[in-house]
GROMACS .gro file of N, CA and C in nm:
model
  297
    1LEU      N    1  -4.001   0.921   4.346
    1LEU     CA    2  -3.928   0.825   4.327
    1LEU      C    3  -3.971   0.696   4.502
    2PRO      N    4  -4.053   0.655   4.566
    2PRO     CA    5  -4.010   0.636   4.714
    2PRO      C    6  -3.888   0.617   4.766
    3TYR      N    7  -3.856   0.583   4.856
    3TYR     CA    8  -3.733   0.565   4.869
    3TYR      C    9  -3.614   0.615   4.794
    4SER      N   10  -3.539   0.764   4.751
    4SER     CA   11  -3.515   0.749   4.582
    4SER      C   12  -3.422   0.767   4.629
    5LYS      N   13  -3.334   0.849   4.802
    5LYS     CA   14  -3.179   0.851   4.823
    5LYS      C   15  -3.136   0.766   4.831
    6LEU      N   16  -3.177   0.601   4.859
    6LEU     CA   17  -3.243   0.427   4.878
    6LEU      C   18  -3.159   0.430   4.756
    7TRP      N   19  -3.215   0.400   4.625
    7TRP     CA   20  -3.191   0.369   4.527
    7TRP      C   21  -3.050   0.374   4.423
    8TYR      N   22  -3.057   0.599   4.442
    8TYR     CA   23  -2.984   0.706   4.394
    8TYR      C   24  -2.844   0.659   4.428
    9HIS      N   25  -2.809   0.624   4.572
    9HIS     CA   26  -2.606   0.584   4.553
    9HIS      C   27  -2.546   0.514   4.519
   10VAL      N   28  -2.496   0.552   4.482
   10VAL     CA   29  -2.362   0.487   4.412
   10VAL      C   30  -2.216   0.393   4.435
   11ASP      N   31  -2.210   0.292   4.418
   11ASP     CA   32  -2.025   0.242   4.513
   11ASP      C   33  -1.967   0.302   4.450
   12LYS      N   34  -1.891   0.321   4.536
   12LYS     CA   35  -1.805   0.387   4.484
   12LYS      C   36  -1.622   0.287   4.435
   13SER      N   37  -1.655   0.178   4.453
   13SER     CA   38  -1.525   0.054   4.406
   13SER      C   39  -1.574   0.038   4.255
   14THR      N   40  -1.776   0.093   4.214
   14THR     CA   41  -1.782   0.006   4.157
   14THR      C   42  -1.807   0.172   4.034
   15GLY      N   43  -1.862   0.259   4.056
   15GLY     CA   44  -1.895   0.379   4.075
   15GLY      C   45  -2.004   0.341   3.978
   16SER      N   46  -2.095   0.253   3.996
   16SER     CA   47  -2.289   0.301   3.922
   16SER      C   48  -2.368   0.226   4.057
   17PRO      N   49  -2.442   0.240   4.054
   17PRO     CA   50  -2.565   0.240   4.058
   17PRO      C   51  -2.579   0.160   4.184
   18VAL      N   52  -2.525   0.028   4.159
   18VAL     CA   53  -2.567  -0.100   4.237
   18VAL      C   54  -2.740  -0.099   4.298
   19ARG      N   55  -2.691  -0.049   4.398
   19ARG     CA   56  -2.883  -0.136   4.469
   19ARG      C   57  -3.002  -0.062   4.357
   20ALA      N   58  -2.964  -0.013   4.321
   20ALA     CA   59  -3.065   0.041   4.156
   20ALA      C   60  -3.078  -0.101   4.099
   21ILE      N   61  -2.991  -0.073   4.026
   21ILE     CA   62  -2.892  -0.185   3.902
   21ILE      C   63  -3.044  -0.348   3.976
   22TRP      N   64  -3.006  -0.377   4.155
   22TRP     CA   65  -3.041  -0.569   4.232
   22TRP      C   66  -3.223  -0.486   4.206
   23LEU      N   67  -3.217  -0.321   4.219
   23LEU     CA   68  -3.436  -0.350   4.224
   23LEU      C   69  -3.430  -0.328   4.088
   24SER      N   70  -3.398  -0.330   3.980
   24SER     CA   71  -3.465  -0.379   3.863
   24SER      C   72  -3.440  -0.440   3.817
   25LEU      N   73  -3.341  -0.568   3.834
   25LEU     CA   74  -3.339  -0.656   3.852
   25LEU      C   75  -3.422  -0.769   3.902
   26PHE      N   76  -3.438  -0.779   3.995
   26PHE     CA   77  -3.539  -0.763   4.073
   26PHE      C   78  -3.655  -0.751   4.090
   27ILE      N   79  -3.754  -0.670   3.975
   27ILE     CA   80  -3.853  -0.641   3.959
   27ILE      C   81  -3.855  -0.661   3.789
   28ALA      N   82  -3.779  -0.720   3.688
   28ALA     CA   83  -3.784  -0.728   3.614
   28ALA      C   84  -3.854  -0.933   3.595
   29PHE      N   85  -3.807  -0.961   3.766
   29PHE     CA   86  -3.800  -1.075   3.713
   29PHE      C   87  -3.939  -1.147   3.758
   30VAL      N   88  -3.981  -0.979   3.840
   30VAL     CA   89  -4.130  -1.035   3.865
   30VAL      C   90  -4.249  -1.005   3.825
   31LEU      N   91  -4.203  -0.942   3.759
   31LEU     CA   92  -4.270  -0.894   3.574
   31LEU      C   93  -4.245  -1.050   3.472
   32GLY      N   94  -4.139  -1.102   3.543
   32GLY     CA   95  -4.103  -1.277   3.351
   32GLY      C   96  -4.152  -1.377   3.482
   33LEU      N   97  -4.213  -1.328   3.602
   33LEU     CA   98  -4.283  -1.466   3.669
   33LEU      C   99  -4.404  -1.512   3.579
   34PRO      N  100  -4.500  -1.464   3.575
   34PRO     CA  101  -4.624  -1.465   3.469
   34PRO      C  102  -4.548  -1.552   3.413
   35GLY      N  103  -4.476  -1.570   3.269
   35GLY     CA  104  -4.393  -1.622   3.113
   35GLY      C  105  -4.407  -1.753   3.193
   36LEU      N  106  -4.392  -1.781   3.296
   36LEU     CA  107  -4.319  -1.931   3.326
   36LEU      C  108  -4.419  -2.009   3.362
   37GLY      N  109  -4.540  -1.935   3.318
   37GLY     CA  110  -4.708  -2.036   3.377
   37GLY      C  111  -4.748  -2.032   3.227
   38SER      N  112  -4.713  -1.986   3.120
   38SER     CA  113  -4.798  -1.914   3.071
   38SER      C  114  -4.781  -1.904   2.906
   39SER      N  115  -4.768  -1.938   2.835
   39SER     CA  116  -4.684  -1.917   2.712
   39SER      C  117  -4.670  -1.783   2.637
   40THR      N  118  -4.851  -1.821   2.680
   40THR     CA  119  -4.900  -1.639   2.604
   40THR      C  120  -4.956  -1.509   2.690
   41VAL      N  121  -4.926  -1.603   2.768
   41VAL     CA  122  -4.831  -1.447   2.907
   41VAL      C  123  -4.644  -1.377   2.850
   42LEU      N  124  -4.588  -1.543   2.802
   42LEU     CA  125  -4.486  -1.470   2.789
   42LEU      C  126  -4.488  -1.441   2.641
   43ALA      N  127  -4.528  -1.455   2.556
   43ALA     CA  128  -4.523  -1.412   2.424
   43ALA      C  129  -4.519  -1.207   2.352
   44ALA      N  130  -4.697  -1.233   2.516
   44ALA     CA  131  -4.740  -1.115   2.539
   44ALA      C  132  -4.637  -0.968   2.593
   45LEU      N  133  -4.543  -1.064   2.672
   45LEU     CA  134  -4.410  -0.996   2.737
   45LEU      C  135  -4.372  -1.014   2.605
   46PHE      N  136  -4.327  -1.106   2.551
   46PHE     CA  137  -4.171  -1.020   2.419
   46PHE      C  138  -4.257  -0.936   2.341
   47SER      N  139  -4.345  -0.919   2.288
   47SER     CA  140  -4.451  -0.848   2.228
   47SER      C  141  -4.351  -0.711   2.317
   48LEU      N  142  -4.462  -0.619   2.421
   48LEU     CA  143  -4.430  -0.595   2.490
   48LEU      C  144  -4.372  -0.543   2.486
   49THR      N  145  -4.202  -0.541   2.507
   49THR     CA  146  -3.990  -0.588   2.464
   49THR      C  147  -4.007  -0.509   2.350
   50ALA      N  148  -4.037  -0.590   2.234
   50ALA     CA  149  -4.043  -0.510   2.131
   50ALA      C  150  -4.065  -0.440   2.126
   51THR      N  151  -4.218  -0.334   2.137
   51THR     CA  152  -4.267  -0.219   2.119
   51THR      C  153  -4.164  -0.180   2.219
   52GLY      N  154  -4.089  -0.163   2.359
   52GLY     CA  155  -4.112  -0.069   2.365
   52GLY      C  156  -3.955  -0.056   2.308
   53LEU      N  157  -3.894  -0.109   2.305
   53LEU     CA  158  -3.762  -0.125   2.209
   53LEU      C  159  -3.761   0.009   2.097
   54TYR      N  160  -3.818  -0.062   2.023
   54TYR     CA  161  -3.909   0.010   1.868
   54TYR      C  162  -3.922   0.144   1.911
   55SER      N  163  -3.971   0.195   1.972
   55SER     CA  164  -4.051   0.362   2.047
   55SER      C  165  -3.992   0.341   2.108
   56SER      N  166  -3.833   0.307   2.149
   56SER     CA  167  -3.680   0.375   2.219
   56SER      C  168  -3.653   0.435   2.163
   57TYR      N  169  -3.610   0.432   1.995
   57TYR     CA  170  -3.587   0.455   1.862
   57TYR      C  171  -3.620   0.545   1.810
   58ILE      N  172  -3.735   0.530   1.751
   58ILE     CA  173  -3.901   0.617   1.678
   58ILE      C  174  -3.848   0.757   1.796
   59ILE      N  175  -3.892   0.804   1.883
   59ILE     CA  176  -3.951   0.924   1.999
   59ILE      C  177  -3.833   1.047   1.936
   60PRO      N  178  -3.712   0.985   2.005
   60PRO     CA  179  -3.540   1.087   1.928
   60PRO      C  180  -3.526   1.093   1.804
   61ILE      N  181  -3.563   1.000   1.709
   61ILE     CA  182  -3.601   1.002   1.556
   61ILE      C  183  -3.705   1.021   1.538
   62LEU      N  184  -3.769   1.055   1.599
   62LEU     CA  185  -3.891   1.172   1.522
   62LEU      C  186  -3.917   1.272   1.547
   63LEU      N  187  -3.829   1.386   1.705
   63LEU     CA  188  -3.810   1.467   1.764
   63LEU      C  189  -3.706   1.566   1.654
   64ARG      N  190  -3.628   1.445   1.610
   64ARG     CA  191  -3.465   1.588   1.589
   64ARG      C  192  -3.546   1.575   1.450
   65VAL      N  193  -3.648   1.473   1.354
   65VAL     CA  194  -3.724   1.524   1.217
   65VAL      C  195  -3.873   1.595   1.217
   66THR      N  196  -3.876   1.647   1.324
   66THR     CA  197  -4.035   1.762   1.324
   66THR      C  198  -3.927   1.851   1.449
   67ILE      N  199  -3.978   1.856   1.524
   67ILE     CA  200  -3.925   2.014   1.608
   67ILE      C  201  -3.821   2.037   1.665
   68ALA      N  202  -3.656   1.960   1.657
   68ALA     CA  203  -3.546   1.981   1.595
   68ALA      C  204  -3.440   1.935   1.480
   69ARG      N  205  -3.541   2.048   1.364
   69ARG     CA  206  -3.554   1.986   1.221
   69ARG      C  207  -3.438   2.162   1.225
   70LYS      N  208  -3.482   2.222   1.262
   70LYS     CA  209  -3.401   2.414   1.215
   70LYS      C  210  -3.279   2.439   1.323
   71THR      N  211  -3.314   2.351   1.497
   71THR     CA  212  -3.146   2.378   1.565
   71THR      C  213  -3.106   2.236   1.559
   72PHE      N  214  -3.151   2.149   1.469
   72PHE     CA  215  -2.999   2.076   1.538
   72PHE      C  216  -2.873   2.075   1.476
   73GLU      N  217  -2.726   2.075   1.575
   73GLU     CA  218  -2.659   2.041   1.511
   73GLU      C  219  -2.559   1.942   1.450
   74PRO      N  220  -2.523   1.924   1.387
   74PRO     CA  221  -2.415   1.780   1.373
   74PRO      C  222  -2.394   1.761   1.379
   75LYS      N  223  -2.329   1.659   1.444
   75LYS     CA  224  -2.163   1.709   1.532
   75LYS      C  225  -2.094   1.494   1.391
   76GLU      N  226  -1.964   1.514   1.514
   76GLU     CA  227  -1.883   1.414   1.357
   76GLU      C  228  -1.957   1.366   1.330
   77PHE      N  229  -2.022   1.251   1.318
   77PHE     CA  230  -2.140   1.170   1.251
   77PHE      C  231  -2.268   1.261   1.214
   78SER      N  232  -2.324   1.276   1.094
   78SER     CA  233  -2.354   1.303   1.016
   78SER      C  234  -2.401   1.250   0.904
   79LEU      N  235  -2.546   1.226   0.856
   79LEU     CA  236  -2.578   1.156   0.723
   79LEU      C  237  -2.605   1.284   0.604
   80GLY      N  238  -2.600   1.390   0.660
   80GLY     CA  239  -2.549   1.494   0.560
   80GLY      C  240  -2.717   1.498   0.498
   81LYS      N  241  -2.695   1.605   0.398
   81LYS     CA  242  -2.870   1.605   0.423
   81LYS      C  243  -2.948   1.482   0.324
   82TYR      N  244  -2.880   1.363   0.380
   82TYR     CA  245  -2.966   1.344   0.424
   82TYR      C  246  -3.090   1.277   0.478
   83SER      N  247  -2.987   1.367   0.621
   83SER     CA  248  -3.011   1.300   0.725
   83SER      C  249  -3.170   1.298   0.790
   84VAL      N  250  -3.241   1.417   0.713
   84VAL     CA  251  -3.432   1.490   0.750
   84VAL      C  252  -3.495   1.261   0.705
   85THR      N  253  -3.437   1.289   0.557
   85THR     CA  254  -3.510   1.160   0.523
   85THR      C  255  -3.467   1.037   0.549
   86ILE      N  256  -3.351   1.000   0.550
   86ILE     CA  257  -3.381   0.831   0.608
   86ILE      C  258  -3.425   0.934   0.768
   87GLY      N  259  -3.364   0.944   0.836
   87GLY     CA  260  -3.498   0.983   0.932
   87GLY      C  261  -3.634   0.957   0.966
   88ILE      N  262  -3.703   0.993   0.832
   88ILE     CA  263  -3.890   0.972   0.821
   88ILE      C  264  -3.802   0.822   0.747
   89ILE      N  265  -3.787   0.789   0.706
   89ILE     CA  266  -3.800   0.606   0.679
   89ILE      C  267  -3.814   0.551   0.803
   90SER      N  268  -3.670   0.601   0.880
   90SER     CA  269  -3.707   0.468   1.019
   90SER      C  270  -3.767   0.494   1.096
   91VAL      N  271  -3.859   0.601   1.127
   91VAL     CA  272  -3.977   0.638   1.164
   91VAL      C  273  -4.061   0.545   1.179
   92VAL      N  274  -4.083   0.603   0.943
   92VAL     CA  275  -4.224   0.541   0.928
   92VAL      C  276  -4.164   0.402   0.897
   93TRP      N  277  -4.078   0.296   0.908
   93TRP     CA  278  -4.089   0.174   0.993
   93TRP      C  279  -4.021   0.135   1.056
   94GLY      N  280  -4.012   0.220   1.125
   94GLY     CA  281  -4.051   0.152   1.288
   94GLY      C  282  -4.174   0.160   1.348
   95LEU      N  283  -4.257   0.239   1.327
   95LEU     CA  284  -4.389   0.285   1.338
   95LEU      C  285  -4.439   0.142   1.262
   96PHE      N  286  -4.478   0.065   1.149
   96PHE     CA  287  -4.445  -0.047   1.097
   96PHE      C  288  -4.446  -0.110   1.133
   97MET      N  289  -4.301  -0.115   1.194
   97MET     CA  290  -4.318  -0.249   1.242
   97MET      C  291  -4.366  -0.245   1.472
   98THR      N  292  -4.414  -0.135   1.474
   98THR     CA  293  -4.483  -0.207   1.650
   98THR      C  294  -4.674  -0.178   1.617
   99ILE      N  295  -4.645  -0.207   1.471
   99ILE     CA  296  -4.882  -0.256   1.398
   99ILE      C  297  -4.828  -0.405   1.436
   0.00000   0.00000   0.00000
């Protein structure tokens, strides 16, 4: 990322990357500006946001029920023997919602 040392800086008083947060806020603002002029653009932005959200949930669950099925080590919270079944249902539901 260009100027990554500038954006990587962690503020000592808050313990968070304030500069990166402001950059993200600015980018989101600029990307949202076209939605002010057209309801169609705004609907497309909302649709892309929903698709991105579902995808962010689907990908780790899909990897868990496929690639990591044998190597996954359950921790404190586990669905036990229903884990893979519920994972598959979740992936199918997520794909249904994105289509």
